[in-house]
PDB file of N, CA and C in Angstrom:
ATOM      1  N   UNK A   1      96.745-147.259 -75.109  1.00  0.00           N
ATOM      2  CA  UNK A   1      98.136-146.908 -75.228  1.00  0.00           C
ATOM      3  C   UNK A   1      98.616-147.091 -76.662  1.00  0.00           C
ATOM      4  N   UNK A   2      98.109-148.213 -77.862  1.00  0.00           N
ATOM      5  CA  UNK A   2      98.235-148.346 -78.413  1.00  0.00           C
ATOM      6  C   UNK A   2      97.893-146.978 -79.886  1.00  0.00           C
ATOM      7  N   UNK A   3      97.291-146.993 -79.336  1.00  0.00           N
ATOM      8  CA  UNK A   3      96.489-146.395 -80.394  1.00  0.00           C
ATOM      9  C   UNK A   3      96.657-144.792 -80.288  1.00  0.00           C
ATOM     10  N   UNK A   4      97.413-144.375 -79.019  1.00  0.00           N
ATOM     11  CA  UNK A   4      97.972-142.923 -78.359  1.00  0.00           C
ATOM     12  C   UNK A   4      99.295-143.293 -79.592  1.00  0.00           C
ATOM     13  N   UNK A   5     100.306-144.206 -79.277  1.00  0.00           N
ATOM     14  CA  UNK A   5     101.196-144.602 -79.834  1.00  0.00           C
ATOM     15  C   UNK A   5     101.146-144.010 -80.791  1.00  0.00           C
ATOM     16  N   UNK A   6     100.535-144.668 -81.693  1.00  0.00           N
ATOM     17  CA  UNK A   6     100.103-144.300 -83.284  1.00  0.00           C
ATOM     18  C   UNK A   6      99.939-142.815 -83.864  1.00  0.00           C
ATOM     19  N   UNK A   7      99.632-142.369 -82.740  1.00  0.00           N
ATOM     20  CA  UNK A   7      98.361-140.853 -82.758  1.00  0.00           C
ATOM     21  C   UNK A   7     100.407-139.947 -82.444  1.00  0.00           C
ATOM     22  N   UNK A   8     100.701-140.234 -81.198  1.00  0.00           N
ATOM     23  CA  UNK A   8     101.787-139.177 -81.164  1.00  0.00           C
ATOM     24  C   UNK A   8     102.960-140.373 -80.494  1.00  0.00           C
ATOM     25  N   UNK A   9     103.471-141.018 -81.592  1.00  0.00           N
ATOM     26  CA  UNK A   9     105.083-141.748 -81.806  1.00  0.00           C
ATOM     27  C   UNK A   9     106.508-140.957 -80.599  1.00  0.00           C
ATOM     28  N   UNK A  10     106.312-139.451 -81.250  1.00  0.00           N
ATOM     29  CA  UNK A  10     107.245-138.660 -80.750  1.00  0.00           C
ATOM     30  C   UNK A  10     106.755-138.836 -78.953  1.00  0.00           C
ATOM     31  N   UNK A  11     105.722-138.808 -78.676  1.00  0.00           N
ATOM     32  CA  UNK A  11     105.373-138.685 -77.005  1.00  0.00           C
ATOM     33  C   UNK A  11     106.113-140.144 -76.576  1.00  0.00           C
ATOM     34  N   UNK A  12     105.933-141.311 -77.207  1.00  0.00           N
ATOM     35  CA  UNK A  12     106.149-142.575 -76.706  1.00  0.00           C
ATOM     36  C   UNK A  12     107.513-142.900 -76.899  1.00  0.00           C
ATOM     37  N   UNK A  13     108.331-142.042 -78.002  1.00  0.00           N
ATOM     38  CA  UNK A  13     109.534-142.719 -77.571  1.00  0.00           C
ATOM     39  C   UNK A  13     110.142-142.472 -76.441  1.00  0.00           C
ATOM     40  N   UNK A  14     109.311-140.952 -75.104  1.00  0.00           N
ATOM     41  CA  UNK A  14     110.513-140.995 -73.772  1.00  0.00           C
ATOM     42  C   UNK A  14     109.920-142.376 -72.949  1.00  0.00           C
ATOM     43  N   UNK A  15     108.822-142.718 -73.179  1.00  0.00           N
ATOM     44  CA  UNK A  15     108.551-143.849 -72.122  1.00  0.00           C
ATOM     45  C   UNK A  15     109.270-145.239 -72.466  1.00  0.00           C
ATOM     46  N   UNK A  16     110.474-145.554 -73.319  1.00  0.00           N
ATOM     47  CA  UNK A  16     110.850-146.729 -73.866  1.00  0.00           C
ATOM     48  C   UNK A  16     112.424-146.791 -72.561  1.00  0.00           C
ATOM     49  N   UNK A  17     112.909-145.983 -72.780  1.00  0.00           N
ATOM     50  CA  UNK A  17     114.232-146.053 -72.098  1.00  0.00           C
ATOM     51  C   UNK A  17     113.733-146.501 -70.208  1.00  0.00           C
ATOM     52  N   UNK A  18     112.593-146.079 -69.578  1.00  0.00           N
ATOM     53  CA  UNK A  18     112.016-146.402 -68.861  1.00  0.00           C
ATOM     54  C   UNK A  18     111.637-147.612 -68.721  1.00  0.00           C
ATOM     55  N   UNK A  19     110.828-148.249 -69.760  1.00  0.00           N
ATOM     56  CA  UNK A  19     109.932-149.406 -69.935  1.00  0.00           C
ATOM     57  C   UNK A  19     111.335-150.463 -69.807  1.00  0.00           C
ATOM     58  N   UNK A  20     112.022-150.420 -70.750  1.00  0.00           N
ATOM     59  CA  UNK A  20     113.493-151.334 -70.687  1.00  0.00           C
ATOM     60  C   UNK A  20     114.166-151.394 -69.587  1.00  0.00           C
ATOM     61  N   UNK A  21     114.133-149.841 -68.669  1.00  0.00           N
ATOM     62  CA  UNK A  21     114.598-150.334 -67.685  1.00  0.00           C
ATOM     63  C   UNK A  21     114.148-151.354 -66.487  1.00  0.00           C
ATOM     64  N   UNK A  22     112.882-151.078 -66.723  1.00  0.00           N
ATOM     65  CA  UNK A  22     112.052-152.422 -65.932  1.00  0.00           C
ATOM     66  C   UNK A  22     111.924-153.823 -66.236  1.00  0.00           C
ATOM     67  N   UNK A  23     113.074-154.557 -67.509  1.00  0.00           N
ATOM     68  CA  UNK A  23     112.838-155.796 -67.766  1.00  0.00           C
ATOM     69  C   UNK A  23     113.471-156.400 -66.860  1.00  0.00           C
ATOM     70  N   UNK A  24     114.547-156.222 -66.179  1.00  0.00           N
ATOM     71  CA  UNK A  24     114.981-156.816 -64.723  1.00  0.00           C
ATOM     72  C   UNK A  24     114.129-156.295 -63.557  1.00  0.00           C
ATOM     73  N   UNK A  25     113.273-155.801 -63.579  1.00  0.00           N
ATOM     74  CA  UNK A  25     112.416-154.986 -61.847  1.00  0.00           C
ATOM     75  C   UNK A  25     112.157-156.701 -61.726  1.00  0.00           C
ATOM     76  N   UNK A  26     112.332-156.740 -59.851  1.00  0.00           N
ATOM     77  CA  UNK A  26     112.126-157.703 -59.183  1.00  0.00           C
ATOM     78  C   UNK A  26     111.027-158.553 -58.951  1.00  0.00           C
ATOM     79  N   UNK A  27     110.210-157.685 -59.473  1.00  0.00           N
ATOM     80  CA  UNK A  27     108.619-158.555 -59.885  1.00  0.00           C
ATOM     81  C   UNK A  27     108.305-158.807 -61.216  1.00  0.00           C
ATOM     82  N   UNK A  28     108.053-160.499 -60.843  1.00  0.00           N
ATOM     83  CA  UNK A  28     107.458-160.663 -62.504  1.00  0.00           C
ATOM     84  C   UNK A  28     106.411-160.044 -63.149  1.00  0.00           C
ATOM     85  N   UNK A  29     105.521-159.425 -62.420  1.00  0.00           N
ATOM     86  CA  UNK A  29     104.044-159.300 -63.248  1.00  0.00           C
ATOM     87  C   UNK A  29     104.665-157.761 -64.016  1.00  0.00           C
ATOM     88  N   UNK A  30     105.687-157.218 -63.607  1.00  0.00           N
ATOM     89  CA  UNK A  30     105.728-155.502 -63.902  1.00  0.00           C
ATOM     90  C   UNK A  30     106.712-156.218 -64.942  1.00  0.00           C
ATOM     91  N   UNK A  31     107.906-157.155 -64.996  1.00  0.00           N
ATOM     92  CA  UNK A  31     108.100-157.401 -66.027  1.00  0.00           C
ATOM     93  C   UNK A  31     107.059-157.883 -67.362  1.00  0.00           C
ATOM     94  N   UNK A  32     107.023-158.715 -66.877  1.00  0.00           N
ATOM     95  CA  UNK A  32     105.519-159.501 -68.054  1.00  0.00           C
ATOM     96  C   UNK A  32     104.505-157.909 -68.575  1.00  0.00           C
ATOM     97  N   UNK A  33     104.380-157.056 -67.853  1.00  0.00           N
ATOM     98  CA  UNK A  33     103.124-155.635 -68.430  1.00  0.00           C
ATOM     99  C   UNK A  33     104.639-155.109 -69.262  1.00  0.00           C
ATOM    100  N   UNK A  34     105.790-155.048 -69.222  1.00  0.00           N
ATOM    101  CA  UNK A  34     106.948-154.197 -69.736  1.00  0.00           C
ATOM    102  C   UNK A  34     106.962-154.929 -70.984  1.00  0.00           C
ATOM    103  N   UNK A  35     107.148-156.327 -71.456  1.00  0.00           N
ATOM    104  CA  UNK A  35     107.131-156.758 -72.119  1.00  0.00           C
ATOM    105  C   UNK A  35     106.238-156.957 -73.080  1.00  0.00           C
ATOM    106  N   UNK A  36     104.383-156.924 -72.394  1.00  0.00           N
ATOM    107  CA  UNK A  36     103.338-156.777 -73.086  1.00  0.00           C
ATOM    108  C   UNK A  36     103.601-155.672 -73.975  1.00  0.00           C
ATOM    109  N   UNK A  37     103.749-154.191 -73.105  1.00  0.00           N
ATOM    110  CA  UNK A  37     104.232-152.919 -73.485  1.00  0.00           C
ATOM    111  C   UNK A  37     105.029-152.696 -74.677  1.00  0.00           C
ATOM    112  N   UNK A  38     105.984-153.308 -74.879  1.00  0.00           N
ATOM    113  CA  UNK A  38     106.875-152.911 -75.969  1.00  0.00           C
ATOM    114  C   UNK A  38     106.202-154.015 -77.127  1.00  0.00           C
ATOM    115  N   UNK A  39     105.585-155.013 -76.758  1.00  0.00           N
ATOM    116  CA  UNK A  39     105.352-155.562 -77.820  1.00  0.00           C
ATOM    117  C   UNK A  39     103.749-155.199 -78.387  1.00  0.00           C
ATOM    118  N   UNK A  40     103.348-154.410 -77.826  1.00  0.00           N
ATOM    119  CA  UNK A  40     102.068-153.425 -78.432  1.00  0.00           C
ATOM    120  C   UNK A  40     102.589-152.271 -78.853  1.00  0.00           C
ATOM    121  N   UNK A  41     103.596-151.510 -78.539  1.00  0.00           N
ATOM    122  CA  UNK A  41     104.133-150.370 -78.976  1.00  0.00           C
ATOM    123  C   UNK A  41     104.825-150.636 -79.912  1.00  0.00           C
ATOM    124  N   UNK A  42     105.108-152.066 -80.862  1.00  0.00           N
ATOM    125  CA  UNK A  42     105.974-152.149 -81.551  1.00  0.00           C
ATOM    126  C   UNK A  42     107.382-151.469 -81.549  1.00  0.00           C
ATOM    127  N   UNK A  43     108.042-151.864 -80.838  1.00  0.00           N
ATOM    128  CA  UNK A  43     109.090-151.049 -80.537  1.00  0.00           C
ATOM    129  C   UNK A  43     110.331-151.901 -80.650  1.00  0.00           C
ATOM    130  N   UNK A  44     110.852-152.244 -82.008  1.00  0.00           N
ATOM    131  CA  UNK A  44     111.358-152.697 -82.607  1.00  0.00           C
ATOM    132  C   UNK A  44     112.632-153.052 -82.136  1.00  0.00           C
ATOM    133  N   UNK A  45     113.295-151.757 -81.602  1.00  0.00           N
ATOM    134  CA  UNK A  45     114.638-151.219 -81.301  1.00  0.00           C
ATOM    135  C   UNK A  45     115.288-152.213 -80.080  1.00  0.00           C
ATOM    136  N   UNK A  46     114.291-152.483 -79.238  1.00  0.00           N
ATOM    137  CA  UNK A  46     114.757-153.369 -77.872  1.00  0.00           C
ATOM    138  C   UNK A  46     113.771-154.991 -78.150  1.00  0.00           C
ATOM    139  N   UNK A  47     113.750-155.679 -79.430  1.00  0.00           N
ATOM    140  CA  UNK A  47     114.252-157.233 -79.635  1.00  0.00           C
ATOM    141  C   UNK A  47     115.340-157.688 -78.958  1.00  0.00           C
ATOM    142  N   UNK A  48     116.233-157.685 -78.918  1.00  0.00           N
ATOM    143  CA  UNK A  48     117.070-158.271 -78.626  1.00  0.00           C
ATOM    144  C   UNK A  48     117.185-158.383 -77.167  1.00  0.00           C
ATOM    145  N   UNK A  49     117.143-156.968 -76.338  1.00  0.00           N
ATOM    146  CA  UNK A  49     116.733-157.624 -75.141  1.00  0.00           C
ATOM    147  C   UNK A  49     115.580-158.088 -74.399  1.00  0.00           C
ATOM    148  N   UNK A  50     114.415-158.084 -75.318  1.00  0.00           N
ATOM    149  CA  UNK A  50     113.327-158.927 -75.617  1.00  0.00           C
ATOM    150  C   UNK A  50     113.467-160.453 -75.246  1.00  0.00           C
ATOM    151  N   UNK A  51     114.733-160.567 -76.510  1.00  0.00           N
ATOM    152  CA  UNK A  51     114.556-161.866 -76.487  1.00  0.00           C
ATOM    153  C   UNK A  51     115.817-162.772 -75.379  1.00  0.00           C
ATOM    154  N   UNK A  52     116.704-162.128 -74.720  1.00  0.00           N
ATOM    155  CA  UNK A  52     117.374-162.206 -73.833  1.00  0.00           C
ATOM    156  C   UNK A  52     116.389-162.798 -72.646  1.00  0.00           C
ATOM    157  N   UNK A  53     115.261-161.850 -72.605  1.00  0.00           N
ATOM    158  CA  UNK A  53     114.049-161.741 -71.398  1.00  0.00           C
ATOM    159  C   UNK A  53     114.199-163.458 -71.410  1.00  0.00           C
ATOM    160  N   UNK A  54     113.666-163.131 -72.908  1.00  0.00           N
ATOM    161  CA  UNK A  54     112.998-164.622 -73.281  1.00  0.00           C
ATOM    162  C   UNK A  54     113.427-166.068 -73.244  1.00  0.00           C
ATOM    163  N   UNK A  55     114.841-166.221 -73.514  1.00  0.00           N
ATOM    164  CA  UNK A  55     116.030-167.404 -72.967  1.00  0.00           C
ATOM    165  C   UNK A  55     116.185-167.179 -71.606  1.00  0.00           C
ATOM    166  N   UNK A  56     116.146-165.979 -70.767  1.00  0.00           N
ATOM    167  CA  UNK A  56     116.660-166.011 -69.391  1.00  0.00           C
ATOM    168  C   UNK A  56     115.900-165.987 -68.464  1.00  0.00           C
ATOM    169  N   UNK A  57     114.495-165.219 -68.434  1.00  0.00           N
ATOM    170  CA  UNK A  57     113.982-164.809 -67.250  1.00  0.00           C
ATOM    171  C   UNK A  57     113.632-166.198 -66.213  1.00  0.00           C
ATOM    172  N   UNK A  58     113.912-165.756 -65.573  1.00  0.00           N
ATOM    173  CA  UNK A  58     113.582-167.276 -64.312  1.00  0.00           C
ATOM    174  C   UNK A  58     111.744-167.632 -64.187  1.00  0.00           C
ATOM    175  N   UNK A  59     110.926-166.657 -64.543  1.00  0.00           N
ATOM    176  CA  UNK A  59     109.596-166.642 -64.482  1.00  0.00           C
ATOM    177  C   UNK A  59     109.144-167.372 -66.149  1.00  0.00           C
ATOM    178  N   UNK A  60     108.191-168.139 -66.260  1.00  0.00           N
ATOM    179  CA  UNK A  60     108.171-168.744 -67.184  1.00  0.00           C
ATOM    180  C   UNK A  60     106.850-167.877 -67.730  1.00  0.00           C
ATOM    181  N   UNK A  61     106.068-167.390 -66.776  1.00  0.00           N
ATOM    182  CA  UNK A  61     104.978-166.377 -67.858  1.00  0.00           C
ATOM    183  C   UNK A  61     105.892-165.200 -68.287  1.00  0.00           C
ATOM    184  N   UNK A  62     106.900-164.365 -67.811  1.00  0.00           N
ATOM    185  CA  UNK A  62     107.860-163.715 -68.247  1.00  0.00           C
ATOM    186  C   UNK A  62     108.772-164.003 -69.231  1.00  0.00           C
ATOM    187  N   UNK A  63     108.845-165.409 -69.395  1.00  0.00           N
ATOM    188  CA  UNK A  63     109.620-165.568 -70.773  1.00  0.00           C
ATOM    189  C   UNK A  63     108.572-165.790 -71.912  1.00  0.00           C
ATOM    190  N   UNK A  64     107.216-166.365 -71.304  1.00  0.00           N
ATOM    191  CA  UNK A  64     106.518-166.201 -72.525  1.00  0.00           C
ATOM    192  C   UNK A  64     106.255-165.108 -73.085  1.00  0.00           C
ATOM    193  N   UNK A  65     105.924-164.374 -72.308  1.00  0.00           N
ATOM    194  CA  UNK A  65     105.503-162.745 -72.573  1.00  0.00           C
ATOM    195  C   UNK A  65     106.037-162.284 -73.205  1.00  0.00           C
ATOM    196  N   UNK A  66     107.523-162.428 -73.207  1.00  0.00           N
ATOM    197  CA  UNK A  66     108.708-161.796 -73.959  1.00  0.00           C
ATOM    198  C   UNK A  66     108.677-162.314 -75.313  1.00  0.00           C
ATOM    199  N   UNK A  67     108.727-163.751 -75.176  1.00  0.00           N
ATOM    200  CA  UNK A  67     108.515-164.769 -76.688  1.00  0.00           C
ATOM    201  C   UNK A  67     107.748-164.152 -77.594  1.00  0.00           C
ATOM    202  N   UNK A  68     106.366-164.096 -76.779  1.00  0.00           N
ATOM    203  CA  UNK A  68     105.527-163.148 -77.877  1.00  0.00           C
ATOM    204  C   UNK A  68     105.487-161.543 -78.441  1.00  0.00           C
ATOM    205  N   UNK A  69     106.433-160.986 -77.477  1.00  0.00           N
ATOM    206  CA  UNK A  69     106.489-159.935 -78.020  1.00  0.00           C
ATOM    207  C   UNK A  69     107.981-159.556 -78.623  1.00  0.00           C
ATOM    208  N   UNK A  70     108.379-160.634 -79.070  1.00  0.00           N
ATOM    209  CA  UNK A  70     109.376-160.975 -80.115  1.00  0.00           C
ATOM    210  C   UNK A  70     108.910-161.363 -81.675  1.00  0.00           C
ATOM    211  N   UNK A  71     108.013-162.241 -81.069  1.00  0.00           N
ATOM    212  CA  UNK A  71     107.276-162.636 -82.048  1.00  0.00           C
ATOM    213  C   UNK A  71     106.088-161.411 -83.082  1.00  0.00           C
ATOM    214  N   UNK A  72     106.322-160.353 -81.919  1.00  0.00           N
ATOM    215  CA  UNK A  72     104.965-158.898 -82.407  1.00  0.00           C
ATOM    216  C   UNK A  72     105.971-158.147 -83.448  1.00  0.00           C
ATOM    217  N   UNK A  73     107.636-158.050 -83.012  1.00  0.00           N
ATOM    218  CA  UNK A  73     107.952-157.401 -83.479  1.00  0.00           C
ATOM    219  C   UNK A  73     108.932-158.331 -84.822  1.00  0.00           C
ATOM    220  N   UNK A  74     109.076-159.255 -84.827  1.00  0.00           N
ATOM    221  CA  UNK A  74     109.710-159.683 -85.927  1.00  0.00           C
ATOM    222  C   UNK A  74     109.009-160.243 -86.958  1.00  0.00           C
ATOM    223  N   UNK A  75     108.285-159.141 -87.722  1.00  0.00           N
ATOM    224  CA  UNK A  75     107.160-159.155 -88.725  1.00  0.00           C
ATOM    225  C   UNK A  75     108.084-158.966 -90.163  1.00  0.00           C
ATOM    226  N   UNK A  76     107.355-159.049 -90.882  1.00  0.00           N
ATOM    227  CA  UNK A  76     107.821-159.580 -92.287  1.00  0.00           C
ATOM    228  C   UNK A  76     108.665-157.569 -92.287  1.00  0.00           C
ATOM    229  N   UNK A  77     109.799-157.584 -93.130  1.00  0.00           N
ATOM    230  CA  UNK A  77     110.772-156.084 -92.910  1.00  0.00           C
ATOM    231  C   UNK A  77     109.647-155.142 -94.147  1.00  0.00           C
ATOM    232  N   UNK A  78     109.277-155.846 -94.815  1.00  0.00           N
ATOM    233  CA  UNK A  78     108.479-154.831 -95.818  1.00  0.00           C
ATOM    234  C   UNK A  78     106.859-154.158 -95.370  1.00  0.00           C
ATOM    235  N   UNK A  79     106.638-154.644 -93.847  1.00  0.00           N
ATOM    236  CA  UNK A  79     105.555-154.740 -92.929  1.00  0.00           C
ATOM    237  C   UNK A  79     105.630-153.952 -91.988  1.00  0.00           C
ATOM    238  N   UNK A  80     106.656-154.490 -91.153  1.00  0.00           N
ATOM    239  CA  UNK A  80     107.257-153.810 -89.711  1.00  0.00           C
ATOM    240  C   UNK A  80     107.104-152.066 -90.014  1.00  0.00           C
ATOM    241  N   UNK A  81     106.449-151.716 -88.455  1.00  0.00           N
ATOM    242  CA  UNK A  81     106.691-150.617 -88.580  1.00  0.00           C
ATOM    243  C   UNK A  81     107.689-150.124 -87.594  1.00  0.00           C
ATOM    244  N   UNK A  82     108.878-149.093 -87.758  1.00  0.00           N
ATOM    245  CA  UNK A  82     109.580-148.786 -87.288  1.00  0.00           C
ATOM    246  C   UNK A  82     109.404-147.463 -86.446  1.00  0.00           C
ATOM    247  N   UNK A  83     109.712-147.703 -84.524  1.00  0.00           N
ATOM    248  CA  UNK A  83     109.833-146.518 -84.140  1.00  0.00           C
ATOM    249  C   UNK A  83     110.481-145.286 -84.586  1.00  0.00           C
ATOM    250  N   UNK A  84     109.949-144.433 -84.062  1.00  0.00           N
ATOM    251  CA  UNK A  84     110.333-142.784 -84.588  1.00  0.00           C
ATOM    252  C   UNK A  84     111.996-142.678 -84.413  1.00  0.00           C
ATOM    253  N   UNK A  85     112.259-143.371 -83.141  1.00  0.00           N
ATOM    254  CA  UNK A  85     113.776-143.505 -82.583  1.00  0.00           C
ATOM    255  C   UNK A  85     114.288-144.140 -83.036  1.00  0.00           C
ATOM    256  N   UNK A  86     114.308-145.087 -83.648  1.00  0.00           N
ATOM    257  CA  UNK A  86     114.692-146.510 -84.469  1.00  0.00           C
ATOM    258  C   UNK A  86     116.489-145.382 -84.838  1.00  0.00           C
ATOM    259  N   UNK A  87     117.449-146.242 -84.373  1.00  0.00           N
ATOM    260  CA  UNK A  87     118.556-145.881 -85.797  1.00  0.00           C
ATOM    261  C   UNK A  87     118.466-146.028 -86.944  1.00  0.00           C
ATOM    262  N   UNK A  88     117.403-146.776 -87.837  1.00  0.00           N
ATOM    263  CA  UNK A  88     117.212-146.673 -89.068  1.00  0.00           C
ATOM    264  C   UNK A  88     116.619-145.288 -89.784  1.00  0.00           C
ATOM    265  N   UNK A  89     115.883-144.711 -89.004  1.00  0.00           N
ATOM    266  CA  UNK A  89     115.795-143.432 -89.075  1.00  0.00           C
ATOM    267  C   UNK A  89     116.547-142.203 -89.082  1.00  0.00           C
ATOM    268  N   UNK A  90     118.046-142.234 -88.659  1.00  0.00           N
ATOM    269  CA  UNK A  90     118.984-141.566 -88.384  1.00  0.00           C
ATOM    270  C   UNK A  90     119.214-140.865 -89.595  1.00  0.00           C
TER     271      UNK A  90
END
């Protein structure tokens, strides 16, 4: 998935609005793969409710999951790579 990512950006930004919508789905493990997800897709744009996951989720492998993929995306700014969708791109 990663490496599709890379290859075609434009294909992966419709699966993000999806992926986010699953950080509340009622099962932890589909949260925890949503969270893996964005934090291999580098997908910069949804940190914040990343890290929401990450102070709130009641599942504690779900808040780790999130932790770290807070941690994937808050890379040095001269580093980070920014989705295609990003508003910085606008």
């Amino acid at each position: 998935m990663v490496t599709f990512a890379a290859e075609e950006p434009d294909a992966v930004e419709d699966w993000i609005p999806a992926l986010v919508e699953h950080l509340d789905h009622p099962t932890p493990v589909v949260r925890r793969n949503v969270c893996k997800a964005l934090g291999h897709l580098e997908v910069t744009i949804v940190v914040n409710q990343l890290s929401l996951v990450a102070d709130s989720d009641p599942d504690d492998g779900v808040q780790e999951t999130a932790s770290w993929a807070v941690g994937q995306l808050r890379t040095d700014p001269a580093t980070a790579r920014c989705s295609s969708f990003c508003p910085c791109r606008s």
